[in-house]
Amino acid sequence: MNDQNPTPPALPLKEEHSTEPVLSQKATLSEIFECLLKHPHSLINTIRQNDGPPALAAKLLGLTFAAFIIFGLTLGSFSFNEQLWAAPLKILMGVIVSAIICLPSLYIFTALTGTSLKLPEIAQGLAAALALIAALLLGFTPVLWVFSQSTESQPFFGFLVLAAWLIAVGFGTGLLMKMLKHTQTTKTTPLRIWIGIFLLVTLQMSTTLRPIIGRADTHFTSKKRFFLEHWIGEMSPEKTPIKKKIENDPRTDGWQDKGE
Amino acid sequence: MSAQLAALLIGAPDDLRVWIETPSRRNLVICLATIVLGFGSYGLTVGLWRAPTMGFYVALKMPALIFITLACNGLLNGMLALLLGSGLGFRQSILAQLLSFSVAALILGSLAPVLLFMALNAPSPDAPNAGTAHANYMVIHTAIIAYAGVIANGHLARLLVVTTPSKKIAGATLVAWLGGNAFMGAQFSWILRPFFGTPGLEVAFLRADPMRGTFYETIWRSMGVMTGGHPIEGFVAACFGLFLLLIPLLKFFTDPNSIKS
């Protein structure tokens, strides 16, 4: 190799990202929330340089729990009654279980990319991704609340919740992608596959823990169904398309158009 | 103030940028006052055809519709702008959208005298041809609102292009805001109905039980009726129409010669 044909330099480090300030151990929840949205690379630096106790992960999880409970309350307000406490609990339980069962595969799939990330870093990254998903869902809460009070159609409300969930998961898992790219890894396909798996798990979890939207005679149903089969069944014309009729609820008396 | 409003209407990107990058209380007040007066005066002419009381109600409801929609979507729009990498904070996001609505308010407010004339000359709501007049009235107002919306969003698009790092990010941010505001705006307009006042129905500030039902379910049912029980085909046709409306925006964001590449 002569001077005219120098060896190509190694992949340059993204200086602007690697030099972003690290969050202090005493960072408040609002600072972490702001960091999640405005400076994700600062949060990633904090995770990567954090050798002490996982205070950041605990705060991220606290943020996640609070936001998911509010989101669950909004879903519960579609039917009120026992769903006001059941829906938040089910949402929280579903997210925690989904995260726990997907964490091992996340570690394996990220390892397949050749990254230098360690398990504690990946676990904190997942906590950060969940916090971001929860924060976005919190942003969707006013929108969903308006429709939970307006519509009686479970498929319609379910579709809105699903759309919000997909958008939130898209952005949340984007944080994991950024974290991976932060380690100069260019191979991202395994992580993309894992994101698909995580999405499938959470969608199936919503079917396993049904009813979350609407009411039923029992808190859980023992009938096992694949989520697509469940959704198609719920949307079929044979199945009543409107909210399960609740006795003495004047909102289920039917309504007619009253002009524009 | 007139110079600032003129700058707002001209929509020179650098002028608009100053509004966002150095937000001031005065500019915020100008935006709020413009929206209240512009949408209020326009709303008056919308409801006036049905009854003077209706005109008064709609004058209150039109600006309220804008503020409620922005309040409901404010957190989400701010978060999406940050996550999409626009670099705009919550306050700047709200201000950018207020600017866009102010432009629409100026256009609609400026047409209020013309529409007042039209309302005063239209067949009265108890006339035999009131149904036709009501339908014509709705079509004309829909076209005017659509025009104001296109111009206002054109300003917003130019503003986003100069304040965000790339046209791709500007486009994504605009689509996210537009989608959210249109989606919720339609539902809030359903909740706050009536605006035009259907002949035969009593004049009221809100319909009885305004939260019952959604705009989208009503549209779905109407599509079913219009297409003889094939709402999906109607929905596809509506999506195609929406796509045609978005073509100017797509051109704007894909044209390398528009403002900056």
mmCIF file with all atom_site columns, N, CA and C in Angstrom, chain A residues 82-104:
data_model
loop_
_atom_site.group_PDB
_atom_site.id
_atom_site.type_symbol
_atom_site.label_atom_id
_atom_site.label_alt_id
_atom_site.label_comp_id
_atom_site.label_asym_id
_atom_site.label_entity_id
_atom_site.label_seq_id
_atom_site.pdbx_PDB_ins_code
_atom_site.Cartn_x
_atom_site.Cartn_y
_atom_site.Cartn_z
_atom_site.occupancy
_atom_site.B_iso_or_equiv
_atom_site.pdbx_formal_charge
_atom_site.auth_seq_id
_atom_site.auth_comp_id
_atom_site.auth_asym_id
_atom_site.auth_atom_id
_atom_site.pdbx_PDB_model_num
ATOM 1  N N  . GLU A 1 82  ? -65.381 -3.166  36.501 1.00 0.00 ? 82  GLU A N  1
ATOM 2  C CA . GLU A 1 82  ? -64.157 -3.848  36.967 1.00 0.00 ? 82  GLU A CA 1
ATOM 3  C C  . GLU A 1 82  ? -62.973 -3.629  36.025 1.00 0.00 ? 82  GLU A C  1
ATOM 4  N N  . GLN A 1 83  ? -63.249 -3.209  34.786 1.00 0.00 ? 83  GLN A N  1
ATOM 5  C CA . GLN A 1 83  ? -62.146 -3.003  33.829 1.00 0.00 ? 83  GLN A CA 1
ATOM 6  C C  . GLN A 1 83  ? -61.271 -1.812  34.221 1.00 0.00 ? 83  GLN A C  1
ATOM 7  N N  . LEU A 1 84  ? -61.770 -0.939  35.067 1.00 0.00 ? 84  LEU A N  1
ATOM 8  C CA . LEU A 1 84  ? -60.967 0.217   35.474 1.00 0.00 ? 84  LEU A CA 1
ATOM 9  C C  . LEU A 1 84  ? -59.729 -0.216  36.253 1.00 0.00 ? 84  LEU A C  1
ATOM 10 N N  . TRP A 1 85  ? -59.838 -1.330  36.973 1.00 0.00 ? 85  TRP A N  1
ATOM 11 C CA . TRP A 1 85  ? -58.628 -1.824  37.640 1.00 0.00 ? 85  TRP A CA 1
ATOM 12 C C  . TRP A 1 85  ? -58.023 -3.029  36.910 1.00 0.00 ? 85  TRP A C  1
ATOM 13 N N  . ALA A 1 86  ? -58.886 -3.786  36.223 1.00 0.00 ? 86  ALA A N  1
ATOM 14 C CA . ALA A 1 86  ? -58.380 -4.993  35.557 1.00 0.00 ? 86  ALA A CA 1
ATOM 15 C C  . ALA A 1 86  ? -57.501 -4.638  34.349 1.00 0.00 ? 86  ALA A C  1
ATOM 16 N N  . ALA A 1 87  ? -57.942 -3.668  33.540 1.00 0.00 ? 87  ALA A N  1
ATOM 17 C CA . ALA A 1 87  ? -57.182 -3.340  32.320 1.00 0.00 ? 87  ALA A CA 1
ATOM 18 C C  . ALA A 1 87  ? -55.767 -2.828  32.640 1.00 0.00 ? 87  ALA A C  1
ATOM 19 N N  . PRO A 1 88  ? -55.595 -1.877  33.599 1.00 0.00 ? 88  PRO A N  1
ATOM 20 C CA . PRO A 1 88  ? -54.221 -1.443  33.900 1.00 0.00 ? 88  PRO A CA 1
ATOM 21 C C  . PRO A 1 88  ? -53.349 -2.590  34.397 1.00 0.00 ? 88  PRO A C  1
ATOM 22 N N  . LEU A 1 89  ? -53.947 -3.446  35.252 1.00 0.00 ? 89  LEU A N  1
ATOM 23 C CA . LEU A 1 89  ? -53.165 -4.567  35.773 1.00 0.00 ? 89  LEU A CA 1
ATOM 24 C C  . LEU A 1 89  ? -52.756 -5.524  34.660 1.00 0.00 ? 89  LEU A C  1
ATOM 25 N N  . LYS A 1 90  ? -53.695 -5.795  33.758 1.00 0.00 ? 90  LYS A N  1
ATOM 26 C CA . LYS A 1 90  ? -53.395 -6.719  32.657 1.00 0.00 ? 90  LYS A CA 1
ATOM 27 C C  . LYS A 1 90  ? -52.341 -6.144  31.718 1.00 0.00 ? 90  LYS A C  1
ATOM 28 N N  . ILE A 1 91  ? -52.452 -4.847  31.450 1.00 0.00 ? 91  ILE A N  1
ATOM 29 C CA . ILE A 1 91  ? -51.472 -4.201  30.561 1.00 0.00 ? 91  ILE A CA 1
ATOM 30 C C  . ILE A 1 91  ? -50.079 -4.293  31.184 1.00 0.00 ? 91  ILE A C  1
ATOM 31 N N  . LEU A 1 92  ? -50.021 -3.951  32.469 1.00 0.00 ? 92  LEU A N  1
ATOM 32 C CA . LEU A 1 92  ? -48.741 -3.968  33.171 1.00 0.00 ? 92  LEU A CA 1
ATOM 33 C C  . LEU A 1 92  ? -48.164 -5.383  33.196 1.00 0.00 ? 92  LEU A C  1
ATOM 34 N N  . MET A 1 93  ? -49.033 -6.337  33.542 1.00 0.00 ? 93  MET A N  1
ATOM 35 C CA . MET A 1 93  ? -48.603 -7.731  33.616 1.00 0.00 ? 93  MET A CA 1
ATOM 36 C C  . MET A 1 93  ? -48.131 -8.206  32.235 1.00 0.00 ? 93  MET A C  1
ATOM 37 N N  . GLY A 1 94  ? -48.894 -7.875  31.205 1.00 0.00 ? 94  GLY A N  1
ATOM 38 C CA . GLY A 1 94  ? -48.558 -8.295  29.844 1.00 0.00 ? 94  GLY A CA 1
ATOM 39 C C  . GLY A 1 94  ? -47.207 -7.761  29.399 1.00 0.00 ? 94  GLY A C  1
ATOM 40 N N  . VAL A 1 95  ? -46.963 -6.489  29.705 1.00 0.00 ? 95  VAL A N  1
ATOM 41 C CA . VAL A 1 95  ? -45.698 -5.878  29.277 1.00 0.00 ? 95  VAL A CA 1
ATOM 42 C C  . VAL A 1 95  ? -44.523 -6.489  30.035 1.00 0.00 ? 95  VAL A C  1
ATOM 43 N N  . ILE A 1 96  ? -44.702 -6.672  31.352 1.00 0.00 ? 96  ILE A N  1
ATOM 44 C CA . ILE A 1 96  ? -43.600 -7.231  32.162 1.00 0.00 ? 96  ILE A CA 1
ATOM 45 C C  . ILE A 1 96  ? -43.273 -8.653  31.691 1.00 0.00 ? 96  ILE A C  1
ATOM 46 N N  . VAL A 1 97  ? -44.318 -9.475  31.526 1.00 0.00 ? 97  VAL A N  1
ATOM 47 C CA . VAL A 1 97  ? -44.085 -10.867 31.112 1.00 0.00 ? 97  VAL A CA 1
ATOM 48 C C  . VAL A 1 97  ? -43.466 -10.907 29.714 1.00 0.00 ? 97  VAL A C  1
ATOM 49 N N  . SER A 1 98  ? -43.982 -10.074 28.814 1.00 0.00 ? 98  SER A N  1
ATOM 50 C CA . SER A 1 98  ? -43.429 -10.048 27.443 1.00 0.00 ? 98  SER A CA 1
ATOM 51 C C  . SER A 1 98  ? -41.946 -9.678  27.479 1.00 0.00 ? 98  SER A C  1
ATOM 52 N N  . ALA A 1 99  ? -41.609 -8.673  28.302 1.00 0.00 ? 99  ALA A N  1
ATOM 53 C CA . ALA A 1 99  ? -40.210 -8.233  28.379 1.00 0.00 ? 99  ALA A CA 1
ATOM 54 C C  . ALA A 1 99  ? -39.335 -9.344  28.946 1.00 0.00 ? 99  ALA A C  1
ATOM 55 N N  . ILE A 1 100 ? -39.832 -10.013 29.986 1.00 0.00 ? 100 ILE A N  1
ATOM 56 C CA . ILE A 1 100 ? -39.030 -11.070 30.626 1.00 0.00 ? 100 ILE A CA 1
ATOM 57 C C  . ILE A 1 100 ? -38.799 -12.228 29.649 1.00 0.00 ? 100 ILE A C  1
ATOM 58 N N  . ILE A 1 101 ? -39.845 -12.646 28.969 1.00 0.00 ? 101 ILE A N  1
ATOM 59 C CA . ILE A 1 101 ? -39.658 -13.806 28.082 1.00 0.00 ? 101 ILE A CA 1
ATOM 60 C C  . ILE A 1 101 ? -38.897 -13.447 26.799 1.00 0.00 ? 101 ILE A C  1
ATOM 61 N N  . CYS A 1 102 ? -38.839 -12.165 26.475 1.00 0.00 ? 102 CYS A N  1
ATOM 62 C CA . CYS A 1 102 ? -38.109 -11.774 25.252 1.00 0.00 ? 102 CYS A CA 1
ATOM 63 C C  . CYS A 1 102 ? -36.661 -11.371 25.539 1.00 0.00 ? 102 CYS A C  1
ATOM 64 N N  . LEU A 1 103 ? -36.327 -11.134 26.814 1.00 0.00 ? 103 LEU A N  1
ATOM 65 C CA . LEU A 1 103 ? -34.967 -10.680 27.134 1.00 0.00 ? 103 LEU A CA 1
ATOM 66 C C  . LEU A 1 103 ? -33.878 -11.684 26.714 1.00 0.00 ? 103 LEU A C  1
ATOM 67 N N  . PRO A 1 104 ? -34.040 -12.984 27.007 1.00 0.00 ? 104 PRO A N  1
ATOM 68 C CA . PRO A 1 104 ? -32.982 -13.910 26.561 1.00 0.00 ? 104 PRO A CA 1
ATOM 69 C C  . PRO A 1 104 ? -32.759 -13.871 25.050 1.00 0.00 ? 104 PRO A C  1
#
